[in-house]
Coordinates of C-alpha atoms and ligand atoms in Angstrom, one line a residue:
M153 CA 47.2 -22.1 1.3
P154 CA 46.9 -23.8 4.8
T155 CA 43.5 -24.4 6.4
L156 CA 42.5 -23.6 9.8
S157 CA 40.8 -24.8 13.0
S158 CA 37.5 -22.8 13.8
D159 CA 39.3 -21.0 16.8
D160 CA 42.1 -19.8 14.4
A161 CA 39.9 -18.5 12.1
F162 CA 37.6 -16.4 13.6
A163 CA 40.5 -14.6 14.9
E164 CA 42.0 -14.4 11.1
V165 CA 38.9 -13.2 9.7
K166 CA 38.4 -10.9 11.9
A167 CA 42.3 -10.0 11.8
K168 CA 41.0 -8.9 7.9
V169 CA 38.0 -7.4 7.7
D170 CA 36.8 -3.9 8.7
L171 CA 33.8 -3.5 10.9
V172 CA 33.0 -0.4 9.3
K173 CA 33.3 -1.7 5.9
V174 CA 30.9 -4.5 6.4
V175 CA 28.8 -2.4 8.3
Q176 CA 28.4 0.5 5.7
E177 CA 26.8 -2.4 2.8
H178 CA 23.5 -2.4 5.3
V179 CA 24.0 1.0 6.7
R180 CA 24.9 4.2 5.9
L181 CA 27.3 5.7 8.6
T182 CA 28.4 9.3 8.9
K183 CA 31.4 9.6 11.3
R184 CA 31.1 11.9 14.2
N185 CA 34.6 12.2 16.0
K186 CA 36.4 8.6 16.0
D187 CA 33.4 6.9 16.3
F188 CA 30.5 6.0 13.3
W189 CA 26.6 6.6 13.5
G190 CA 24.3 5.4 11.5
L191 CA 20.5 4.6 11.4
C192 CA 20.1 1.1 13.9
P193 CA 19.7 -1.9 10.8
F194 CA 17.8 -4.0 13.9
H195 CA 15.2 -1.7 14.8
Q196 CA 12.9 1.0 13.5
E197 CA 13.8 4.4 14.2
D198 CA 14.4 8.4 12.7
S199 CA 17.4 9.0 14.6
P200 CA 20.8 7.2 14.2
S201 CA 21.9 5.9 17.3
F202 CA 23.5 2.8 16.3
K203 CA 27.4 3.6 16.6
V204 CA 30.2 1.9 15.1
N205 CA 33.5 2.3 16.8
P206 CA 36.6 1.4 14.5
Q207 CA 39.7 1.4 17.1
M208 CA 37.5 -1.8 19.0
Q209 CA 35.7 -2.8 15.8
S210 CA 32.8 -3.4 17.8
W211 CA 29.2 -1.7 17.7
Y212 CA 26.5 -1.0 19.7
C213 CA 22.7 0.5 19.5
F214 CA 21.2 2.9 21.9
G215 CA 17.8 2.8 20.8
C216 CA 17.4 -1.5 20.8
E217 CA 21.1 -2.4 23.1
R218 CA 21.5 -5.0 20.4
S219 CA 25.4 -5.4 20.3
G220 CA 28.8 -6.9 19.2
D221 CA 31.5 -7.8 16.4
V222 CA 31.8 -7.9 13.1
F223 CA 31.1 -11.8 13.5
T224 CA 27.4 -11.2 15.6
F225 CA 26.5 -8.0 13.3
V226 CA 26.6 -10.5 10.3
E227 CA 24.9 -13.3 12.0
L228 CA 22.3 -10.9 12.8
I229 CA 22.3 -9.5 9.8
E230 CA 22.5 -12.3 7.4
K231 CA 20.3 -14.4 10.1
T232 CA 22.5 -17.2 9.9
D233 CA 24.5 -18.6 12.9
K234 CA 28.2 -18.1 14.2
R235 CA 29.4 -20.8 11.9
G236 CA 27.2 -19.1 8.6
A237 CA 29.1 -16.0 9.7
L238 CA 32.6 -17.3 9.8
Q239 CA 32.2 -18.5 6.5
L240 CA 30.4 -15.6 4.8
L241 CA 33.4 -13.1 6.0
A242 CA 36.0 -15.8 5.7
E243 CA 34.7 -15.8 1.6
R244 CA 35.1 -12.2 2.3
A245 CA 39.0 -12.2 3.2
G246 CA 40.1 -14.4 1.3
V247 CA 40.7 -17.1 4.7
E248 CA 39.8 -20.8 4.0
L249 CA 38.4 -23.1 6.6
K250 CA 39.5 -26.0 7.5
K251 CA 37.6 -28.5 5.0
L252 CA 34.7 -30.9 6.2
S253 CA 35.2 -34.4 6.3
P254 CA 32.9 -36.7 4.3
D255 CA 31.5 -37.2 7.7
Q256 CA 30.4 -33.8 8.4
R257 CA 29.6 -33.1 4.9
E258 CA 27.0 -35.9 5.3
R259 CA 25.9 -34.5 8.5
A260 CA 25.5 -30.7 7.5
D261 CA 23.4 -32.0 4.2
L262 CA 21.1 -34.2 6.4
R263 CA 20.0 -31.8 8.5
K264 CA 20.1 -29.4 5.3
R265 CA 17.5 -31.5 4.0
V266 CA 15.8 -32.4 7.7
L267 CA 15.2 -28.7 7.7
D268 CA 14.2 -28.1 4.0
M269 CA 10.9 -30.9 4.8
L270 CA 10.5 -29.4 8.3
K271 CA 9.8 -26.0 6.3
L272 CA 7.8 -27.3 4.0
A273 CA 5.7 -29.6 6.7
A274 CA 5.0 -26.4 8.4
Q275 CA 3.8 -24.6 5.6
Y276 CA 1.6 -27.7 4.7
Y277 CA -0.5 -27.9 7.9
E278 CA -1.1 -23.9 7.8
Y279 CA -2.6 -24.3 4.3
V280 CA -4.5 -27.3 5.7
L281 CA -6.0 -25.7 8.9
W282 CA -7.3 -22.3 7.2
K283 CA -7.9 -23.4 3.5
T284 CA -9.6 -26.7 3.6
P285 CA -12.5 -28.5 5.1
A286 CA -10.1 -31.5 6.7
G287 CA -9.0 -28.3 9.2
E288 CA -12.0 -27.7 10.7
P289 CA -11.9 -29.5 14.1
G290 CA -8.7 -27.4 14.7
R291 CA -9.5 -24.2 13.7
R292 CA -12.9 -24.9 16.3
L293 CA -9.8 -25.6 18.7
L294 CA -8.7 -22.5 18.2
E295 CA -11.6 -21.1 18.6
S296 CA -12.8 -22.9 22.1
R297 CA -8.8 -21.5 23.2
R298 CA -10.2 -18.2 21.9
V299 CA -7.1 -18.1 20.0
G300 CA -7.6 -15.4 16.8
E301 CA -6.3 -16.3 13.2
E302 CA -3.8 -13.0 13.4
T303 CA -2.0 -14.7 16.4
A304 CA -2.2 -18.3 15.0
R305 CA -1.0 -17.8 11.6
R306 CA 2.2 -15.4 13.9
F307 CA 2.8 -18.5 15.5
Q308 CA 2.5 -20.4 12.1
L309 CA 0.1 -22.7 13.4
G310 CA -1.8 -25.7 11.4
Y311 CA -3.7 -29.2 11.1
A312 CA -2.4 -32.4 10.9
P313 CA -5.4 -34.4 9.3
A314 CA -6.8 -37.6 9.3
G315 CA -4.2 -40.5 7.4
R316 CA -1.8 -40.0 4.9
G317 CA -1.6 -36.7 3.4
F318 CA 1.4 -35.3 4.0
A319 CA 2.9 -38.5 1.9
E320 CA 0.5 -37.6 -0.7
Y321 CA 1.1 -34.2 -0.7
L322 CA 4.9 -35.2 -0.5
R323 CA 4.4 -37.3 -4.0
A324 CA 2.3 -34.8 -5.6
K325 CA 6.1 -32.0 -5.2
Q326 CA 8.4 -35.7 -5.9
R327 CA 10.0 -35.1 -2.5
S328 CA 11.5 -37.9 -0.5
L329 CA 9.2 -39.6 1.3
A330 CA 12.3 -40.6 3.4
D331 CA 13.8 -37.0 4.3
A332 CA 9.9 -36.5 6.4
Q333 CA 10.4 -39.8 8.1
E334 CA 14.1 -38.2 8.9
A335 CA 12.9 -35.3 10.3
G336 CA 10.4 -37.2 12.1
L337 CA 7.4 -36.6 10.7
M338 CA 5.9 -39.8 9.0
R339 CA 5.8 -43.1 10.1
R340 CA 7.4 -46.2 8.1
D341 CA 3.5 -46.8 6.8
G342 CA 3.5 -43.2 5.5
T343 CA 0.9 -42.1 7.9
D344 CA 1.3 -38.5 9.2
F345 CA 3.1 -38.6 12.5
F346 CA 0.9 -35.7 13.9
A347 CA -2.1 -36.4 12.6
E348 CA -5.8 -35.5 13.5
R349 CA -3.0 -32.5 15.6
L350 CA -3.5 -29.1 15.8
V351 CA 0.4 -28.6 14.8
I352 CA 2.7 -26.2 16.6
P353 CA 6.2 -25.3 15.2
I354 CA 9.3 -24.8 17.3
R355 CA 11.0 -22.6 15.9
D356 CA 15.0 -21.3 16.7
E357 CA 15.0 -17.4 17.6
R358 CA 15.8 -16.6 13.7
G359 CA 12.2 -18.5 13.1
Q360 CA 13.7 -21.4 11.3
A361 CA 11.2 -24.4 12.2
L362 CA 13.0 -27.0 13.7
A363 CA 10.5 -29.5 15.1
F364 CA 6.7 -29.6 16.0
T365 CA 4.4 -29.9 19.2
A366 CA 1.0 -31.1 18.4
R367 CA -2.3 -31.2 20.7
T368 CA -4.6 -33.3 20.4
V369 CA -8.3 -32.1 18.8
R370 CA -10.2 -36.0 20.0
A371 CA -11.4 -36.2 23.0
D372 CA -10.7 -39.7 23.4
E373 CA -7.1 -39.5 22.7
Q374 CA -4.6 -40.4 25.9
R375 CA -1.8 -38.1 24.9
K376 CA -2.9 -34.7 24.8
Y377 CA 0.5 -33.2 22.9
I378 CA 3.2 -35.5 21.4
N379 CA 6.6 -34.0 19.9
S380 CA 9.3 -34.3 17.4
P381 CA 11.9 -37.4 18.1
E382 CA 15.0 -35.4 18.4
T383 CA 16.3 -34.7 14.9
P384 CA 19.6 -33.6 12.9
S385 CA 18.3 -30.0 13.5
Y386 CA 16.4 -30.2 17.4
I387 CA 17.6 -31.0 20.4
K388 CA 15.6 -30.1 23.0
G389 CA 17.2 -28.3 25.7
R390 CA 18.7 -25.9 23.2
V391 CA 15.6 -24.5 21.7
I392 CA 13.5 -21.8 23.3
F393 CA 10.2 -21.5 22.0
A394 CA 8.8 -18.4 20.6
L395 CA 12.3 -16.7 21.5
D396 CA 11.8 -15.7 17.4
L397 CA 8.4 -13.7 18.0
A398 CA 9.4 -12.7 21.6
R399 CA 12.9 -11.3 21.0
D400 CA 12.1 -8.0 20.4
E401 CA 10.0 -7.2 23.1
I402 CA 12.2 -9.1 25.5
T403 CA 14.6 -6.6 24.7
R404 CA 12.4 -3.1 24.8
R405 CA 10.7 -4.4 27.9
G406 CA 13.9 -5.4 29.5
H407 CA 12.8 -8.6 31.1
A408 CA 11.3 -11.9 29.0
V409 CA 8.1 -13.9 30.3
L410 CA 9.4 -17.4 31.1
M411 CA 6.5 -20.0 30.9
E412 CA 5.9 -23.4 30.5
G413 CA 3.3 -24.7 28.4
Q414 CA 3.4 -22.8 24.4
F415 CA 0.2 -22.9 24.5
D416 CA 0.3 -20.0 27.7
V417 CA 2.6 -18.7 25.3
I418 CA 0.3 -18.7 22.1
T419 CA -2.8 -16.9 24.5
S420 CA -0.1 -14.9 26.3
H421 CA 1.3 -13.5 22.8
H422 CA -2.8 -13.3 21.6
F423 CA -3.4 -11.0 25.2
G424 CA -0.8 -8.6 24.5
V425 CA 2.4 -10.4 26.5
T426 CA 3.8 -10.7 23.6
N427 CA 7.5 -11.1 25.5
A428 CA 6.4 -14.6 26.5
V429 CA 8.6 -17.8 25.6
A430 CA 8.6 -21.1 27.2
S431 CA 11.4 -23.7 27.3
S432 CA 10.1 -26.1 25.4
G433 CA 8.6 -29.3 27.2
T434 CA 12.0 -29.9 29.2
A435 CA 13.4 -28.2 32.5
M436 CA 15.3 -25.2 31.5
T437 CA 18.8 -26.3 31.0
D438 CA 22.7 -24.2 30.5
D439 CA 21.8 -23.9 27.3
Q440 CA 18.4 -22.4 27.6
V441 CA 20.0 -19.9 30.2
R442 CA 22.7 -18.9 28.0
L443 CA 20.1 -18.0 24.6
L444 CA 18.0 -15.8 26.8
K445 CA 20.7 -14.0 28.3
R446 CA 22.1 -12.9 24.7
F447 CA 18.4 -10.3 24.5
T448 CA 17.7 -9.9 28.7
D449 CA 19.1 -9.9 31.9
E450 CA 16.1 -10.4 33.8
L451 CA 13.3 -13.3 33.6
L452 CA 10.2 -13.7 35.2
L453 CA 8.8 -16.8 35.9
V454 CA 5.4 -17.8 35.2
F455 CA 5.4 -21.5 36.5
D456 CA 1.9 -23.5 37.8
S457 CA 1.1 -22.9 41.6
D458 CA 1.3 -27.0 42.0
R459 CA 4.0 -29.2 43.3
A460 CA 5.8 -29.8 39.8
G461 CA 5.9 -25.9 39.1
R462 CA 6.9 -24.7 42.4
A463 CA 10.1 -27.2 41.5
A464 CA 10.6 -26.2 38.1
M465 CA 10.3 -22.4 39.1
R466 CA 13.2 -23.0 42.0
K467 CA 15.3 -25.0 39.4
A468 CA 15.1 -22.2 36.8
A469 CA 15.8 -19.5 39.6
T470 CA 18.9 -21.0 40.6
L471 CA 20.0 -21.5 37.1
A472 CA 19.5 -18.3 36.0
A473 CA 21.3 -16.9 39.1
A474 CA 24.5 -19.2 38.4
H475 CA 24.5 -17.5 34.9
G476 CA 24.2 -13.8 36.4
M477 CA 19.9 -13.3 35.3
R478 CA 18.2 -11.9 37.9
T479 CA 14.3 -13.6 38.2
R480 CA 11.2 -12.3 39.6
V481 CA 8.0 -14.7 40.3
V482 CA 4.7 -13.8 39.0
I483 CA 1.8 -16.0 41.1
L484 CA -1.2 -16.3 39.4
P485 CA -4.7 -15.4 41.8
D486 CA -7.0 -17.7 40.8
A487 CA -6.0 -19.4 38.5
K488 CA -4.1 -22.5 37.5
D489 CA -1.8 -21.2 34.5
P490 CA -1.4 -18.1 32.3
D491 CA -4.0 -19.6 29.4
E492 CA -6.7 -19.5 32.4
F493 CA -6.0 -16.3 33.6
L494 CA -5.8 -14.4 30.7
R495 CA -8.3 -15.4 29.1
A496 CA -10.4 -15.2 32.7
A497 CA -9.5 -11.7 32.2
G498 CA -10.3 -11.0 28.6
P499 CA -10.4 -7.0 27.7
D500 CA -8.5 -6.1 30.9
A501 CA -5.9 -9.0 30.8
A502 CA -3.0 -6.6 29.4
T503 CA -3.9 -4.2 32.7
R504 CA -4.0 -7.2 35.0
W505 CA -0.5 -8.8 33.9
E506 CA 0.9 -5.0 34.5
D507 CA -0.3 -5.5 37.9
L508 CA 1.1 -9.3 39.0
V509 CA 4.2 -7.5 36.7
A510 CA 4.6 -5.1 39.3
R511 CA 3.9 -7.2 42.7
A512 CA 6.4 -9.8 41.3
A513 CA 8.9 -10.9 43.9
S514 CA 13.0 -12.2 43.4
G515 CA 13.3 -15.9 42.4
F516 CA 14.9 -16.0 46.1
E517 CA 12.0 -14.1 47.8
A518 CA 9.2 -16.5 46.4
G519 CA 11.2 -19.4 47.3
M520 CA 11.8 -17.7 51.0
A521 CA 8.1 -17.1 51.4
E522 CA 6.8 -20.8 50.8
D523 CA 9.5 -22.4 52.5
S524 CA 8.4 -20.0 55.5
A525 CA 5.1 -20.2 55.2
G526 CA 3.1 -20.4 58.5
L527 CA 6.0 -20.1 60.3
N528 CA 5.4 -20.0 64.4
P529 CA 8.6 -18.1 66.1
S530 CA 7.8 -19.1 69.2
N531 CA 7.7 -22.6 68.3
P532 CA 11.5 -23.5 68.7
N533 CA 10.8 -26.3 66.3
Q534 CA 9.8 -24.9 63.4
V535 CA 12.3 -22.2 64.0
E536 CA 14.5 -25.5 63.5
L537 CA 12.4 -26.9 60.3
V538 CA 12.3 -23.5 58.6
A539 CA 15.5 -22.7 58.8
G540 CA 16.4 -26.0 57.4
R541 CA 14.7 -25.6 54.1
L542 CA 15.9 -22.2 54.3
R543 CA 19.9 -23.0 54.6
D544 CA 19.1 -25.0 51.8
W545 CA 17.4 -23.2 49.1
I546 CA 20.3 -20.6 50.2
R547 CA 22.9 -23.1 49.3
Q548 CA 21.3 -23.5 45.6
F549 CA 22.5 -20.1 44.3
P550 CA 26.0 -18.7 43.8
E551 CA 28.2 -18.2 46.5
G552 CA 28.7 -14.4 46.4
L553 CA 24.8 -14.0 46.6
R554 CA 23.9 -15.9 49.8
D555 CA 25.1 -13.8 52.4
G556 CA 22.9 -11.0 51.2
Y557 CA 19.8 -14.0 50.8
A558 CA 20.6 -14.4 54.5
E559 CA 20.2 -11.5 55.2
A560 CA 16.8 -11.0 53.6
A561 CA 15.6 -14.2 55.0
E562 CA 16.3 -12.6 58.9
R563 CA 14.6 -9.9 58.2
H564 CA 11.6 -12.3 56.7
T565 CA 11.5 -14.4 59.7
G566 CA 13.6 -13.3 62.9
I567 CA 15.9 -16.0 62.3
S568 CA 19.4 -15.1 62.7
R569 CA 21.3 -15.0 59.4
H570 CA 24.6 -17.0 60.9
L571 CA 22.3 -20.0 61.7
L572 CA 21.2 -19.8 58.0
L573 CA 24.6 -19.7 56.7
R574 CA 25.9 -22.2 58.7
D575 CA 27.6 -25.6 57.2
P576 CA 28.1 -27.4 55.2
E577 CA 30.4 -24.7 54.6
P578 CA 32.4 -23.9 56.9
A579 CA 34.4 -21.2 55.7
P580 CA 33.1 -17.7 56.4
I581 CA 31.5 -15.7 53.1
P582 CA 33.9 -13.1 52.5
R583 CA 32.5 -9.0 52.9
P584 CA 33.3 -6.6 50.7
T585 CA 35.2 -4.0 52.0
N586 CA 34.0 -1.6 50.1
G587 CA 30.8 0.5 50.6
L588 CA 28.2 -2.4 49.6
A589 CA 27.6 -3.5 53.2
G590 CA 25.7 -0.6 53.6
R591 CA 23.3 -2.3 51.4
V592 CA 21.9 -4.0 54.6
A593 CA 19.0 -2.5 56.0
G594 CA 18.7 1.0 57.8
K595 CA 22.5 1.4 57.0
K596 CA 22.9 4.6 54.2
L597 CA 24.6 3.9 50.9
S598 CA 27.1 6.1 49.5
A599 CA 26.5 8.1 46.1
G600 CA 29.9 6.0 45.2
S601 CA 28.7 2.8 45.7
Y602 CA 25.3 3.5 44.9
L603 CA 26.5 4.2 41.3
V604 CA 29.2 1.6 41.2
Q605 CA 26.3 -1.1 42.0
L606 CA 23.8 0.8 39.5
L607 CA 26.3 0.4 36.8
A608 CA 27.0 -3.0 37.4
V609 CA 22.9 -3.5 37.0
R610 CA 23.2 -0.8 33.6
P611 CA 26.0 -0.8 32.2
V612 CA 24.9 1.5 29.6
A613 CA 24.3 3.6 31.8
F614 CA 28.4 4.3 31.3
E615 CA 27.7 6.2 28.3
R616 CA 25.7 8.9 30.4
V617 CA 28.3 8.8 33.8
R618 CA 31.5 8.7 31.4
P619 CA 31.8 12.4 29.9
M620 CA 30.8 13.8 33.5
L621 CA 32.8 12.0 36.2
T622 CA 37.1 11.0 36.1
P623 CA 37.6 8.3 38.2
Q624 CA 39.8 10.6 40.2
E625 CA 36.5 12.3 41.7
L626 CA 35.1 8.8 43.0
D627 CA 36.3 7.7 46.9
Q628 CA 39.6 5.1 46.3
S629 CA 37.6 2.6 47.7
D630 CA 34.6 2.6 44.6
R631 CA 38.3 3.6 42.0
A632 CA 39.4 0.2 40.9
I633 CA 36.1 -1.3 40.3
F634 CA 35.0 1.2 38.5
V635 CA 37.5 1.8 35.9
R636 CA 37.8 -1.8 35.0
M637 CA 33.6 -2.0 34.9
L638 CA 34.5 1.0 32.8
E639 CA 37.1 -0.5 30.7
S640 CA 35.0 -4.2 30.4
Y641 CA 32.2 -1.7 28.9
E642 CA 34.6 0.3 26.2
R643 CA 35.9 -3.4 25.5
G644 CA 32.9 -4.9 25.5
G645 CA 29.6 -2.8 25.3
P646 CA 27.0 -3.4 27.6
S647 CA 27.8 -7.2 27.7
G648 CA 31.3 -6.7 28.6
L649 CA 31.4 -6.6 32.2
E650 CA 29.3 -10.3 32.5
A651 CA 31.9 -11.4 30.0
E652 CA 34.9 -10.3 31.5
L653 CA 33.9 -10.7 35.3
A654 CA 35.5 -13.9 35.8
G655 CA 38.9 -11.7 36.1
Y656 CA 38.4 -9.8 38.8
P657 CA 39.0 -10.0 42.0
P658 CA 36.5 -12.1 44.4
E659 CA 35.4 -9.0 46.5
E660 CA 34.3 -7.3 43.6
Q661 CA 33.2 -10.4 41.1
D662 CA 31.4 -10.8 44.3
L663 CA 30.0 -7.0 45.1
I664 CA 28.6 -7.3 41.2
R665 CA 26.9 -10.6 41.3
R666 CA 25.4 -8.6 45.0
A667 CA 23.9 -5.8 42.7
W668 CA 22.5 -8.8 39.9
A669 CA 20.4 -10.4 42.6
A670 CA 19.6 -7.4 44.2
P671 CA 19.7 -4.0 42.8
P672 CA 19.5 -0.6 44.4
P673 CA 16.2 0.6 44.4
N674 CA 16.4 2.9 41.4
V675 CA 18.4 1.9 38.6
D676 CA 17.5 4.0 35.3
D677 CA 19.6 6.8 33.3
E678 CA 18.8 9.6 35.1
V679 CA 19.5 8.5 38.5
A680 CA 23.0 7.5 37.1
V681 CA 23.6 11.0 36.4
E682 CA 22.2 12.4 40.0
L683 CA 24.9 10.1 41.5
A684 CA 27.4 11.3 39.0
E685 CA 26.9 15.0 40.1
R686 CA 26.8 14.0 43.7
I687 CA 30.3 12.2 43.8
R688 CA 31.8 15.4 41.4
L689 CA 30.2 17.6 44.3
D690 CA 31.9 16.0 47.5
H691 CA 35.1 15.5 45.6
M692 CA 34.7 19.4 45.0
K693 CA 34.3 20.3 49.1
G694 CA 37.2 17.7 49.6
R695 CA 39.3 20.0 47.3
H696 CA 38.1 23.0 48.4
S697 CA 39.0 21.9 52.3
G698 CA 42.2 21.2 51.5
I699 CA 43.5 23.8 49.7
I700 CA 41.7 25.7 52.8
R701 CA 44.3 23.7 54.6
E702 CA 47.4 24.5 52.8
L703 CA 46.4 27.5 52.4
S704 CA 47.2 27.8 56.1
E705 CA 50.5 26.4 55.9
A706 CA 51.2 28.3 53.3
E707 CA 50.2 31.7 55.3
R708 CA 52.4 30.0 57.9
G709 CA 55.6 29.5 55.7
R710 CA 54.5 33.2 54.5
D711 CA 55.0 31.3 50.9
L712 CA 53.0 34.6 49.7
D713 CA 53.3 33.2 46.1
M714 CA 51.6 30.2 46.7
V715 CA 48.9 32.3 48.7
A716 CA 47.8 34.2 46.2
R717 CA 47.9 30.9 44.1
L718 CA 45.8 28.5 46.6
E719 CA 43.4 31.8 47.2
A720 CA 42.3 32.1 44.0
E721 CA 41.9 28.2 43.7
A722 CA 40.2 28.0 46.7
R723 CA 37.9 30.9 45.7
E724 CA 37.3 29.3 41.9
L725 CA 36.4 26.3 43.2
G726 CA 34.3 27.3 45.7
R727 CA 31.9 29.4 43.5
A728 CA 32.0 26.0 41.4
I729 CA 30.4 24.4 44.4
Q730 CA 27.9 26.8 45.2
E731 CA 26.4 27.4 41.5
M732 CA 26.2 22.9 41.6
E733 CA 24.6 23.4 45.2
R734 CA 21.8 25.9 43.3
R735 CA 21.6 24.2 40.0
G736 CA 20.9 20.3 42.0
Ligands
ZN925 ZN1 18.3 -1.0 17.4

């Protein structure tokens, strides 16, 4: 049998396995119409909201909104990665994968040994922290930070004692010290790299420890935190700290809270903000944004209020926007970081946190407010200065967002949006012709364009709208984009739109990105249903007047059959309209 490169292998395996059969090994499915339904294996539930579509070979859960194909299903259920899922399914389908070269094999082995070693180290440190006298300094540090044992254990915090404790432990277990050095845990002389530090495992989104960060317990130590070096298992810019613990809550709440420090995240979880994560000691990277985007489309940024924090916030906001994610910014009153804020709030932490979240402005607005603070509009020099800053700020966002942002900045500062969009981009930004210009303050949005925007932000609302509305009932200007989005949704579920957006006509892409950046006022299923009803009603009224016009034609032409038919149609439609208006 010929061996396959990995792209071919995915296609070949996908063609040979049946998603329904694979799912059935884990979930009891019942057939309803053309789909299969069962209890979702990825969240707790009593009634089935997990749907498998055999035609599309795709699955979707209406409860936790996870979705995907056979590979994502196996990835999640077996807690493996894409490659691992491919291997499992290839074996099952009898597809032979490309053989690893000796070099690749060696790297894979080393990676596995390093991961094993890290797991062992995490267990050892945790044991020392809670079960030995040597763990006392670590316990004291946690107490002073008011982190309880339950939270500490969720994060698998541990303590590395002074000296060569870990080396001795490995010797006793007859394990390789070389592997421990390879994993960045031990110096050449056998002393522990993290000695006299509280160690915090950095785990991937499935809970596997990839590295450690460690905080000193000594007051005289200059370096407060030290981190594992990059190893075969750990590339800093690819990991999101605490994503394994936060992922369910992120899905449930619809946003992730992104913080700067690991300890901020630990405190936050302790006080009930369990959708908090951190970018793991680096500025945000593309890989990290992509990883987060698997779980949510919105990031709530909580950064320090100093200059570095503000710069990091701006970087995260523009990077997220480049990936089609929305951001909001939480401003902490009277506290330098979330840790300080939550500990000061004590028992009120959860309520005070909710207040802050409710007040959080968008990432763009936060930068705009900073850039225009203290502006005196009657001072031309100041106007030019602020206009320059805002121009730079707007320019850091994807082109499709800039027009809307310039309008927002004009409203906020009174500086003309033309001035804010001027230079160095000479080409004017194309404006969508359909409906969306209606977002401009004061103008009213048509029901059709409102619905399109809502569906762009919340594709899952198609489930409610689809049975109520045929595309013909929409205005012509909204119809094409509606149909395209519906098709993307049917192919790819809630993430289908994003996956296929690049193939949309530019003006539709523009429209959708704007909706992402500045969603319509209310985005939920009930509003979607209301809009769909209004659209139907408008369409029926339009048809009604059309029939009345045809009716007078027919009367003039004395076409009696036609007159009778049209009269009956007009009557029926009139009744339906009345009925709908009474209900609505
Ligand atoms: Zn689910």
